[in-house]
Amino acid sequence: AAALPVVINTWAFKKAADTAWGVLQLGGSELDAVEKGCGQCEIDQCDGSVGYGGSPDESGETTLDAMIMNGNTMEVGAVADLRHVKNAISVARKVMEYTKHTLLVGESASLFAVRMGFPYEDLTTQKSLSVYSEWLNQSCQPNYWKNVIPDSSKSCGPYKRPEKVTYKEEQISRRSFHNHD
Amino acid sequence: TIGMIVIGGSGTVVSGTSTNGAVHKIPGRVGDSPIAGAGSYADSTAGGAAATGDGDIMMRFLPSYQAVEYMRMGTDPRVACQKVISRIQKYAPKFFGAVICANTTGSYGAACNKIPGFTQFHFMVSSPFLSHPTEQVVDCI
């Protein structure tokens, strides 16, 4: 156990590691260390892959996912597709500490966060907007669609399933069938 | 994505992740990060693990849970991380991903999937043996 305590985190996110280690040195708990360490990256927008202003989705919005797990009790708190709230892992910890649930998602998770005292803010930045508009100008490439029309490897959507005509289209063709002398 | 494992002096293991997901994702898409057992996993009787990379693929294999179970069986953290990467490689040889692992004695390791442009994985470690948080690197397999 002489090798304890230990903090290990993905990528060379030094400030996050410093923050977590500092929490332990000041007598903070392991949960505090993970929350503050990961939270540091949410503030620093590490690599553009953590926190607000990064990874805009197909509508240009940034949403956040986070979790925290207590290995003593096996309790978990998690949020996914969290909108308009920056402190994702802190909200995840509130899910663990103030609900009997494990995972809250989407706008409902945001409403829970506001009730827990977190500010409701816009997660978009100039950077994420420019990343988004550049993507639109490049025929929405790359994207995550397949087997749709129009060809998602060549153009933007909206996309739809190719083999089945939609209900509305069927109605139109049936009506015109009767629409004759 | 940041994934983190903290093991305290008393042996308490805590893990966590935070991310803004895949760029240009379809609205509503959720990756592996917030999923216990995929994004990260912690069990104070065995250890902790956390993952980063292509969450659409990785979440299907629950790499963090599997790595902790390997460490429960006594597997060295570095090898446990390599084993979970290998399990995914069978089905998705070109997936982008990495895992970090630590056991209850404070041993740690990491592993990643070698693909063009990603042959090494950098991660941070802080422990009493290191004067300050240190960047370490592992070669992908």
mmCIF file of C-alpha atoms in Angstrom:
data_model
loop_
_atom_site.group_PDB
_atom_site.id
_atom_site.type_symbol
_atom_site.label_atom_id
_atom_site.label_comp_id
_atom_site.label_asym_id
_atom_site.label_seq_id
_atom_site.Cartn_x
_atom_site.Cartn_y
_atom_site.Cartn_z
ATOM 1 C CA ALA A 1 0.000 0.000 0.000
ATOM 2 C CA ALA A 2 3.071 2.208 0.088
ATOM 3 C CA ALA A 3 2.185 3.060 -3.541
ATOM 4 C CA LEU A 4 -1.076 4.709 -2.428
ATOM 5 C CA PRO A 5 -2.710 7.072 -2.909
ATOM 6 C CA VAL A 6 -2.640 7.073 -6.704
ATOM 7 C CA VAL A 7 -4.324 9.269 -9.319
ATOM 8 C CA ILE A 8 -4.330 8.221 -12.979
ATOM 9 C CA ASN A 9 -6.182 9.935 -15.828
ATOM 10 C CA THR A 10 -6.444 9.611 -19.580
ATOM 11 C CA TRP A 11 -4.397 11.842 -21.917
ATOM 12 C CA ALA A 12 -1.797 14.393 -20.829
ATOM 13 C CA PHE A 13 -4.315 16.546 -18.986
ATOM 14 C CA LYS A 14 -1.783 17.770 -16.427
ATOM 15 C CA LYS A 15 -3.895 20.406 -14.709
ATOM 16 C CA ALA A 16 -6.649 17.875 -14.061
ATOM 17 C CA ALA A 17 -4.096 15.524 -12.488
ATOM 18 C CA ASP A 18 -2.636 18.364 -10.419
ATOM 19 C CA THR A 19 -6.102 19.347 -9.227
ATOM 20 C CA ALA A 20 -7.074 15.832 -8.174
ATOM 21 C CA TRP A 21 -3.748 15.236 -6.420
ATOM 22 C CA GLY A 22 -4.039 18.590 -4.666
ATOM 23 C CA VAL A 23 -7.496 17.673 -3.322
ATOM 24 C CA LEU A 24 -6.085 14.488 -1.798
ATOM 25 C CA GLN A 25 -3.099 16.326 -0.322
ATOM 26 C CA LEU A 26 -5.470 18.767 1.404
ATOM 27 C CA GLY A 27 -7.404 15.872 2.958
ATOM 28 C CA GLY A 28 -10.257 15.796 0.465
ATOM 29 C CA SER A 29 -12.040 12.542 -0.309
ATOM 30 C CA GLU A 30 -11.481 10.355 -3.344
ATOM 31 C CA LEU A 31 -14.907 11.453 -4.668
ATOM 32 C CA ASP A 32 -13.886 15.090 -4.251
ATOM 33 C CA ALA A 33 -10.633 14.393 -6.105
ATOM 34 C CA VAL A 34 -12.349 12.761 -9.115
ATOM 35 C CA GLU A 35 -15.065 15.444 -9.239
ATOM 36 C CA LYS A 36 -12.630 18.341 -9.034
ATOM 37 C CA GLY A 37 -10.053 16.661 -11.311
ATOM 38 C CA CYS A 38 -12.507 15.923 -14.118
ATOM 39 C CA GLY A 39 -14.229 19.245 -13.396
ATOM 40 C CA GLN A 40 -10.932 20.999 -14.094
ATOM 41 C CA CYS A 41 -11.047 19.650 -17.648
ATOM 42 C CA GLU A 42 -14.631 20.861 -18.031
ATOM 43 C CA ILE A 43 -13.347 24.351 -17.179
ATOM 44 C CA ASP A 44 -10.217 24.063 -19.346
ATOM 45 C CA GLN A 45 -12.147 22.440 -22.219
ATOM 46 C CA CYS A 46 -9.322 19.833 -22.432
ATOM 47 C CA ASP A 47 -8.505 19.050 -26.067
ATOM 48 C CA GLY A 48 -11.902 20.425 -27.061
ATOM 49 C CA SER A 49 -13.204 16.998 -26.045
ATOM 50 C CA VAL A 50 -14.377 17.921 -22.572
ATOM 51 C CA GLY A 51 -16.783 20.594 -21.460
ATOM 52 C CA TYR A 52 -18.669 23.415 -23.167
ATOM 53 C CA GLY A 53 -17.848 24.761 -26.637
ATOM 54 C CA GLY A 54 -16.657 21.477 -28.104
ATOM 55 C CA SER A 55 -17.924 18.704 -30.402
ATOM 56 C CA PRO A 56 -21.053 20.411 -31.788
ATOM 57 C CA ASP A 57 -23.723 17.915 -32.854
ATOM 58 C CA GLU A 58 -25.632 17.974 -36.149
ATOM 59 C CA SER A 59 -27.667 20.932 -34.947
ATOM 60 C CA GLY A 60 -24.602 22.807 -33.706
ATOM 61 C CA GLU A 61 -25.281 22.176 -30.030
ATOM 62 C CA THR A 62 -22.763 20.979 -27.441
ATOM 63 C CA THR A 63 -24.107 18.437 -24.916
ATOM 64 C CA LEU A 64 -22.200 16.701 -22.103
ATOM 65 C CA ASP A 65 -21.896 13.190 -20.676
ATOM 66 C CA ALA A 66 -20.289 12.298 -17.330
ATOM 67 C CA MET A 67 -20.284 9.721 -14.557
ATOM 68 C CA ILE A 68 -18.780 9.136 -11.127
ATOM 69 C CA MET A 69 -18.581 5.807 -9.274
ATOM 70 C CA ASN A 70 -17.884 5.019 -5.606
ATOM 71 C CA GLY A 71 -16.028 1.712 -5.415
ATOM 72 C CA ASN A 72 -16.833 1.254 -1.726
ATOM 73 C CA THR A 73 -20.625 1.279 -2.136
ATOM 74 C CA MET A 74 -20.793 0.646 -5.900
ATOM 75 C CA GLU A 75 -23.018 3.743 -6.166
ATOM 76 C CA VAL A 76 -23.001 5.517 -9.529
ATOM 77 C CA GLY A 77 -24.206 8.927 -10.654
ATOM 78 C CA ALA A 78 -24.317 9.776 -14.344
ATOM 79 C CA VAL A 79 -25.714 12.288 -16.809
ATOM 80 C CA ALA A 80 -25.927 11.968 -20.583
ATOM 81 C CA ASP A 81 -26.846 14.400 -23.342
ATOM 82 C CA LEU A 82 -26.843 17.086 -20.628
ATOM 83 C CA ARG A 83 -27.837 20.434 -22.158
ATOM 84 C CA HIS A 84 -27.173 24.027 -21.036
ATOM 85 C CA VAL A 85 -25.243 23.054 -17.889
ATOM 86 C CA LYS A 86 -21.443 23.157 -17.754
ATOM 87 C CA ASN A 87 -20.570 21.187 -14.627
ATOM 88 C CA ALA A 88 -21.444 17.721 -15.864
ATOM 89 C CA ILE A 89 -19.518 15.565 -13.382
ATOM 90 C CA SER A 90 -20.739 17.649 -10.449
ATOM 91 C CA VAL A 91 -24.319 17.112 -11.629
ATOM 92 C CA ALA A 92 -23.529 13.399 -11.944
ATOM 93 C CA ARG A 93 -22.393 13.407 -8.308
ATOM 94 C CA LYS A 94 -25.678 15.070 -7.318
ATOM 95 C CA VAL A 95 -27.555 12.276 -9.109
ATOM 96 C CA MET A 96 -25.631 9.794 -6.946
ATOM 97 C CA GLU A 97 -26.118 11.725 -3.698
ATOM 98 C CA TYR A 98 -29.677 13.042 -4.014
ATOM 99 C CA THR A 99 -31.522 10.411 -6.010
ATOM 100 C CA LYS A 100 -31.891 6.671 -5.977
ATOM 101 C CA HIS A 101 -31.355 6.700 -9.738
ATOM 102 C CA THR A 102 -28.114 6.120 -11.639
ATOM 103 C CA LEU A 103 -28.452 7.988 -14.928
ATOM 104 C CA LEU A 104 -30.416 11.104 -15.964
ATOM 105 C CA VAL A 105 -30.491 12.260 -19.589
ATOM 106 C CA GLY A 106 -31.243 15.226 -21.830
ATOM 107 C CA GLU A 107 -33.254 18.295 -20.952
ATOM 108 C CA SER A 108 -34.723 16.521 -17.937
ATOM 109 C CA ALA A 109 -31.216 16.113 -16.550
ATOM 110 C CA SER A 110 -30.722 19.845 -17.085
ATOM 111 C CA LEU A 111 -33.882 20.639 -15.112
ATOM 112 C CA PHE A 112 -32.610 18.405 -12.298
ATOM 113 C CA ALA A 113 -29.289 20.276 -12.394
ATOM 114 C CA VAL A 114 -31.019 23.656 -12.134
ATOM 115 C CA ARG A 115 -33.007 22.348 -9.165
ATOM 116 C CA MET A 116 -29.667 21.331 -7.605
ATOM 117 C CA GLY A 117 -28.452 24.908 -8.021
ATOM 118 C CA PHE A 118 -26.442 24.756 -11.226
ATOM 119 C CA PRO A 119 -26.688 27.669 -13.698
ATOM 120 C CA TYR A 120 -28.550 27.097 -16.993
ATOM 121 C CA GLU A 121 -26.238 28.466 -19.708
ATOM 122 C CA ASP A 122 -25.492 28.267 -23.411
ATOM 123 C CA LEU A 123 -22.711 25.749 -24.094
ATOM 124 C CA THR A 124 -22.031 27.110 -27.603
ATOM 125 C CA THR A 125 -18.967 29.258 -28.307
ATOM 126 C CA GLN A 126 -17.568 31.065 -31.335
ATOM 127 C CA LYS A 127 -15.236 28.114 -31.797
ATOM 128 C CA SER A 128 -17.972 25.480 -31.775
ATOM 129 C CA LEU A 129 -20.095 27.616 -34.106
ATOM 130 C CA SER A 130 -17.244 27.918 -36.603
ATOM 131 C CA VAL A 131 -16.535 24.167 -36.403
ATOM 132 C CA TYR A 132 -20.229 23.618 -37.084
ATOM 133 C CA SER A 133 -20.543 26.024 -40.035
ATOM 134 C CA GLU A 134 -17.368 24.641 -41.577
ATOM 135 C CA TRP A 135 -18.918 21.166 -41.383
ATOM 136 C CA LEU A 136 -22.100 22.386 -43.046
ATOM 137 C CA ASN A 137 -20.004 23.914 -45.835
ATOM 138 C CA GLN A 138 -18.320 20.537 -46.425
ATOM 139 C CA SER A 139 -21.558 18.685 -47.227
ATOM 140 C CA CYS A 140 -21.834 17.585 -43.590
ATOM 141 C CA GLN A 141 -18.801 15.281 -43.788
ATOM 142 C CA PRO A 142 -18.036 13.206 -41.847
ATOM 143 C CA ASN A 143 -21.327 12.114 -40.286
ATOM 144 C CA TYR A 144 -22.794 9.051 -38.591
ATOM 145 C CA TRP A 145 -25.554 8.042 -41.039
ATOM 146 C CA LYS A 146 -25.602 4.940 -43.296
ATOM 147 C CA ASN A 147 -28.015 3.208 -45.679
ATOM 148 C CA VAL A 148 -30.076 6.390 -46.189
ATOM 149 C CA ILE A 149 -31.050 8.708 -49.015
ATOM 150 C CA PRO A 150 -29.670 11.044 -50.060
ATOM 151 C CA ASP A 151 -26.224 9.391 -49.874
ATOM 152 C CA SER A 152 -24.901 10.497 -46.498
ATOM 153 C CA SER A 153 -21.286 10.121 -47.667
ATOM 154 C CA LYS A 154 -21.859 12.844 -50.225
ATOM 155 C CA SER A 155 -24.422 15.289 -48.919
ATOM 156 C CA CYS A 156 -26.271 16.706 -45.939
ATOM 157 C CA GLY A 157 -29.740 15.513 -44.906
ATOM 158 C CA PRO A 158 -32.437 15.358 -43.972
ATOM 159 C CA TYR A 159 -32.012 11.629 -44.652
ATOM 160 C CA LYS A 160 -34.620 8.915 -44.855
ATOM 161 C CA ARG A 161 -34.876 5.168 -45.327
ATOM 162 C CA PRO A 162 -34.585 4.262 -49.038
ATOM 163 C CA GLU A 163 -36.590 1.035 -49.450
ATOM 164 C CA LYS A 164 -39.894 2.060 -47.819
ATOM 165 C CA VAL A 165 -41.887 4.965 -49.246
ATOM 166 C CA THR A 166 -43.244 7.067 -46.409
ATOM 167 C CA TYR A 167 -46.957 6.857 -45.538
ATOM 168 C CA LYS A 168 -47.636 10.324 -46.923
ATOM 169 C CA GLU A 169 -46.108 9.491 -50.278
ATOM 170 C CA GLU A 170 -48.294 6.390 -50.485
ATOM 171 C CA GLN A 171 -51.418 8.456 -49.878
ATOM 172 C CA ILE A 172 -50.501 10.886 -52.627
ATOM 173 C CA SER A 173 -49.873 8.167 -55.198
ATOM 174 C CA ARG A 174 -53.126 6.328 -54.249
ATOM 175 C CA ARG A 175 -55.204 9.495 -54.603
ATOM 176 C CA SER A 176 -53.802 10.242 -58.029
ATOM 177 C CA PHE A 177 -54.614 6.653 -59.040
ATOM 178 C CA HIS A 178 -58.327 7.388 -58.529
ATOM 179 C CA ASN A 179 -57.889 10.818 -59.893
ATOM 180 C CA HIS A 180 -58.899 9.993 -63.450
ATOM 181 C CA ASP A 181 -61.879 10.171 -65.733
ATOM 182 C CA THR B 1 -12.788 12.807 -22.895
ATOM 183 C CA ILE B 2 -11.180 12.642 -19.467
ATOM 184 C CA GLY B 3 -11.349 9.406 -17.518
ATOM 185 C CA MET B 4 -9.882 9.336 -14.008
ATOM 186 C CA ILE B 5 -9.248 6.758 -11.285
ATOM 187 C CA VAL B 6 -8.369 7.775 -7.722
ATOM 188 C CA ILE B 7 -7.327 5.226 -5.090
ATOM 189 C CA GLY B 8 -6.952 6.663 -1.625
ATOM 190 C CA GLY B 9 -4.546 5.694 1.107
ATOM 191 C CA SER B 10 -7.242 3.582 2.731
ATOM 192 C CA GLY B 11 -7.881 1.701 -0.531
ATOM 193 C CA THR B 12 -11.085 3.478 -1.534
ATOM 194 C CA VAL B 13 -11.412 3.378 -5.330
ATOM 195 C CA VAL B 14 -13.359 6.083 -7.179
ATOM 196 C CA SER B 15 -13.633 6.566 -10.946
ATOM 197 C CA GLY B 16 -15.156 9.196 -13.184
ATOM 198 C CA THR B 17 -15.419 10.524 -16.728
ATOM 199 C CA SER B 18 -16.458 13.710 -18.463
ATOM 200 C CA THR B 19 -16.835 14.423 -22.162
ATOM 201 C CA ASN B 20 -18.696 16.379 -24.820
ATOM 202 C CA GLY B 21 -18.906 13.302 -26.974
ATOM 203 C CA ALA B 22 -18.394 12.735 -30.682
ATOM 204 C CA VAL B 23 -18.197 15.800 -32.925
ATOM 205 C CA HIS B 24 -21.092 16.122 -35.425
ATOM 206 C CA LYS B 25 -22.966 13.366 -33.602
ATOM 207 C CA ILE B 26 -26.631 12.791 -34.323
ATOM 208 C CA PRO B 27 -28.532 14.705 -31.616
ATOM 209 C CA GLY B 28 -29.365 12.386 -28.713
ATOM 210 C CA ARG B 29 -26.293 10.210 -29.225
ATOM 211 C CA VAL B 30 -24.619 9.039 -26.032
ATOM 212 C CA GLY B 31 -21.260 7.276 -26.024
ATOM 213 C CA ASP B 32 -19.537 5.083 -23.467
ATOM 214 C CA SER B 33 -18.432 7.777 -21.018
ATOM 215 C CA PRO B 34 -21.497 7.978 -18.731
ATOM 216 C CA ILE B 35 -22.153 4.229 -18.778
ATOM 217 C CA ALA B 36 -20.887 2.441 -15.663
ATOM 218 C CA GLY B 37 -18.673 -0.453 -16.763
ATOM 219 C CA ALA B 38 -17.939 1.167 -20.133
ATOM 220 C CA GLY B 39 -16.715 4.734 -19.494
ATOM 221 C CA SER B 40 -15.309 3.838 -16.121
ATOM 222 C CA TYR B 41 -15.747 1.372 -13.262
ATOM 223 C CA ALA B 42 -14.619 1.238 -9.644
ATOM 224 C CA ASP B 43 -14.660 -1.550 -7.036
ATOM 225 C CA SER B 44 -12.583 -1.040 -3.889
ATOM 226 C CA THR B 45 -12.124 -4.813 -3.602
ATOM 227 C CA ALA B 46 -10.454 -5.060 -7.029
ATOM 228 C CA GLY B 47 -9.492 -1.739 -8.650
ATOM 229 C CA GLY B 48 -10.637 0.815 -11.200
ATOM 230 C CA ALA B 49 -10.527 1.417 -14.940
ATOM 231 C CA ALA B 50 -11.537 4.142 -17.383
ATOM 232 C CA ALA B 51 -11.786 4.275 -21.161
ATOM 233 C CA THR B 52 -11.541 6.866 -23.926
ATOM 234 C CA GLY B 53 -11.982 6.695 -27.682
ATOM 235 C CA ASP B 54 -14.756 5.664 -30.060
ATOM 236 C CA GLY B 55 -17.566 5.233 -27.581
ATOM 237 C CA ASP B 56 -20.011 3.813 -30.138
ATOM 238 C CA ILE B 57 -17.793 0.756 -30.445
ATOM 239 C CA MET B 58 -16.199 0.529 -26.996
ATOM 240 C CA MET B 59 -19.382 0.691 -24.959
ATOM 241 C CA ARG B 60 -20.514 -2.628 -26.414
ATOM 242 C CA PHE B 61 -17.613 -4.451 -24.744
ATOM 243 C CA LEU B 62 -17.791 -2.897 -21.248
ATOM 244 C CA PRO B 63 -14.001 -2.565 -21.187
ATOM 245 C CA SER B 64 -13.753 -0.872 -17.784
ATOM 246 C CA TYR B 65 -15.795 -3.546 -16.005
ATOM 247 C CA GLN B 66 -13.907 -6.348 -17.753
ATOM 248 C CA ALA B 67 -10.532 -4.854 -16.850
ATOM 249 C CA VAL B 68 -11.500 -4.611 -13.176
ATOM 250 C CA GLU B 69 -12.622 -8.241 -13.229
ATOM 251 C CA TYR B 70 -9.273 -9.280 -14.719
ATOM 252 C CA MET B 71 -7.509 -7.386 -11.892
ATOM 253 C CA ARG B 72 -9.797 -9.090 -9.370
ATOM 254 C CA MET B 73 -8.344 -12.364 -10.664
ATOM 255 C CA GLY B 74 -4.835 -11.055 -10.025
ATOM 256 C CA THR B 75 -3.965 -9.905 -13.534
ATOM 257 C CA ASP B 76 -1.466 -7.048 -13.635
ATOM 258 C CA PRO B 77 -3.171 -3.733 -14.510
ATOM 259 C CA ARG B 78 -1.148 -3.266 -17.701
ATOM 260 C CA VAL B 79 -2.049 -6.765 -18.912
ATOM 261 C CA ALA B 80 -5.690 -6.319 -17.881
ATOM 262 C CA CYS B 81 -5.847 -3.182 -20.022
ATOM 263 C CA GLN B 82 -4.212 -4.992 -22.956
ATOM 264 C CA LYS B 83 -6.663 -7.904 -22.690
ATOM 265 C CA VAL B 84 -9.723 -5.661 -22.981
ATOM 266 C CA ILE B 85 -8.217 -3.862 -25.983
ATOM 267 C CA SER B 86 -7.568 -7.250 -27.602
ATOM 268 C CA ARG B 87 -11.176 -8.344 -27.045
ATOM 269 C CA ILE B 88 -12.406 -5.314 -28.991
ATOM 270 C CA GLN B 89 -9.737 -5.687 -31.703
ATOM 271 C CA LYS B 90 -11.257 -9.035 -32.702
ATOM 272 C CA TYR B 91 -14.448 -7.339 -33.840
ATOM 273 C CA ALA B 92 -13.247 -3.841 -34.690
ATOM 274 C CA PRO B 93 -9.531 -4.045 -35.600
ATOM 275 C CA LYS B 94 -9.325 -0.332 -36.516
ATOM 276 C CA PHE B 95 -11.206 1.152 -33.555
ATOM 277 C CA PHE B 96 -9.773 4.221 -31.862
ATOM 278 C CA GLY B 97 -9.464 3.635 -28.141
ATOM 279 C CA ALA B 98 -7.416 3.441 -24.942
ATOM 280 C CA VAL B 99 -7.944 2.224 -21.368
ATOM 281 C CA ILE B 100 -6.269 3.004 -18.022
ATOM 282 C CA CYS B 101 -6.264 0.535 -15.117
ATOM 283 C CA ALA B 102 -5.212 0.613 -11.444
ATOM 284 C CA ASN B 103 -5.501 -2.006 -8.720
ATOM 285 C CA THR B 104 -5.928 -1.720 -4.983
ATOM 286 C CA THR B 105 -2.184 -1.876 -4.272
ATOM 287 C CA GLY B 106 -1.578 1.199 -6.390
ATOM 288 C CA SER B 107 -0.157 -0.578 -9.413
ATOM 289 C CA TYR B 108 -1.359 0.906 -12.692
ATOM 290 C CA GLY B 109 -1.102 0.526 -16.424
ATOM 291 C CA ALA B 110 -2.648 1.526 -19.735
ATOM 292 C CA ALA B 111 -3.172 0.147 -23.231
ATOM 293 C CA CYS B 112 -4.390 1.382 -26.613
ATOM 294 C CA ASN B 113 -5.259 0.055 -30.066
ATOM 295 C CA LYS B 114 -2.575 0.737 -32.667
ATOM 296 C CA ILE B 115 -3.953 2.414 -35.807
ATOM 297 C CA PRO B 116 -2.314 4.761 -38.328
ATOM 298 C CA GLY B 117 -1.667 8.086 -36.560
ATOM 299 C CA PHE B 118 -2.241 6.664 -33.068
ATOM 300 C CA THR B 119 0.627 4.434 -31.959
ATOM 301 C CA GLN B 120 1.180 5.743 -28.424
ATOM 302 C CA PHE B 121 -1.126 6.841 -25.603
ATOM 303 C CA HIS B 122 -0.203 9.507 -23.050
ATOM 304 C CA PHE B 123 -1.718 9.551 -19.566
ATOM 305 C CA MET B 124 -1.032 11.228 -16.221
ATOM 306 C CA VAL B 125 -0.044 9.544 -12.946
ATOM 307 C CA SER B 126 0.367 10.934 -9.449
ATOM 308 C CA SER B 127 1.648 8.793 -6.577
ATOM 309 C CA PRO B 128 3.977 9.015 -3.552
ATOM 310 C CA PHE B 129 6.786 7.600 -5.722
ATOM 311 C CA LEU B 130 6.538 10.552 -8.102
ATOM 312 C CA SER B 131 7.486 14.020 -6.929
ATOM 313 C CA HIS B 132 4.649 15.542 -8.980
ATOM 314 C CA PRO B 133 1.947 14.443 -11.420
ATOM 315 C CA THR B 134 3.852 12.838 -14.269
ATOM 316 C CA GLU B 135 2.997 12.279 -17.911
ATOM 317 C CA GLN B 136 3.605 8.693 -18.968
ATOM 318 C CA VAL B 137 3.281 7.018 -22.364
ATOM 319 C CA VAL B 138 2.500 3.485 -23.520
ATOM 320 C CA ASP B 139 2.975 1.919 -26.944
ATOM 321 C CA CYS B 140 -0.245 0.716 -28.548
ATOM 322 C CA ILE B 141 -0.757 -2.967 -29.348
#
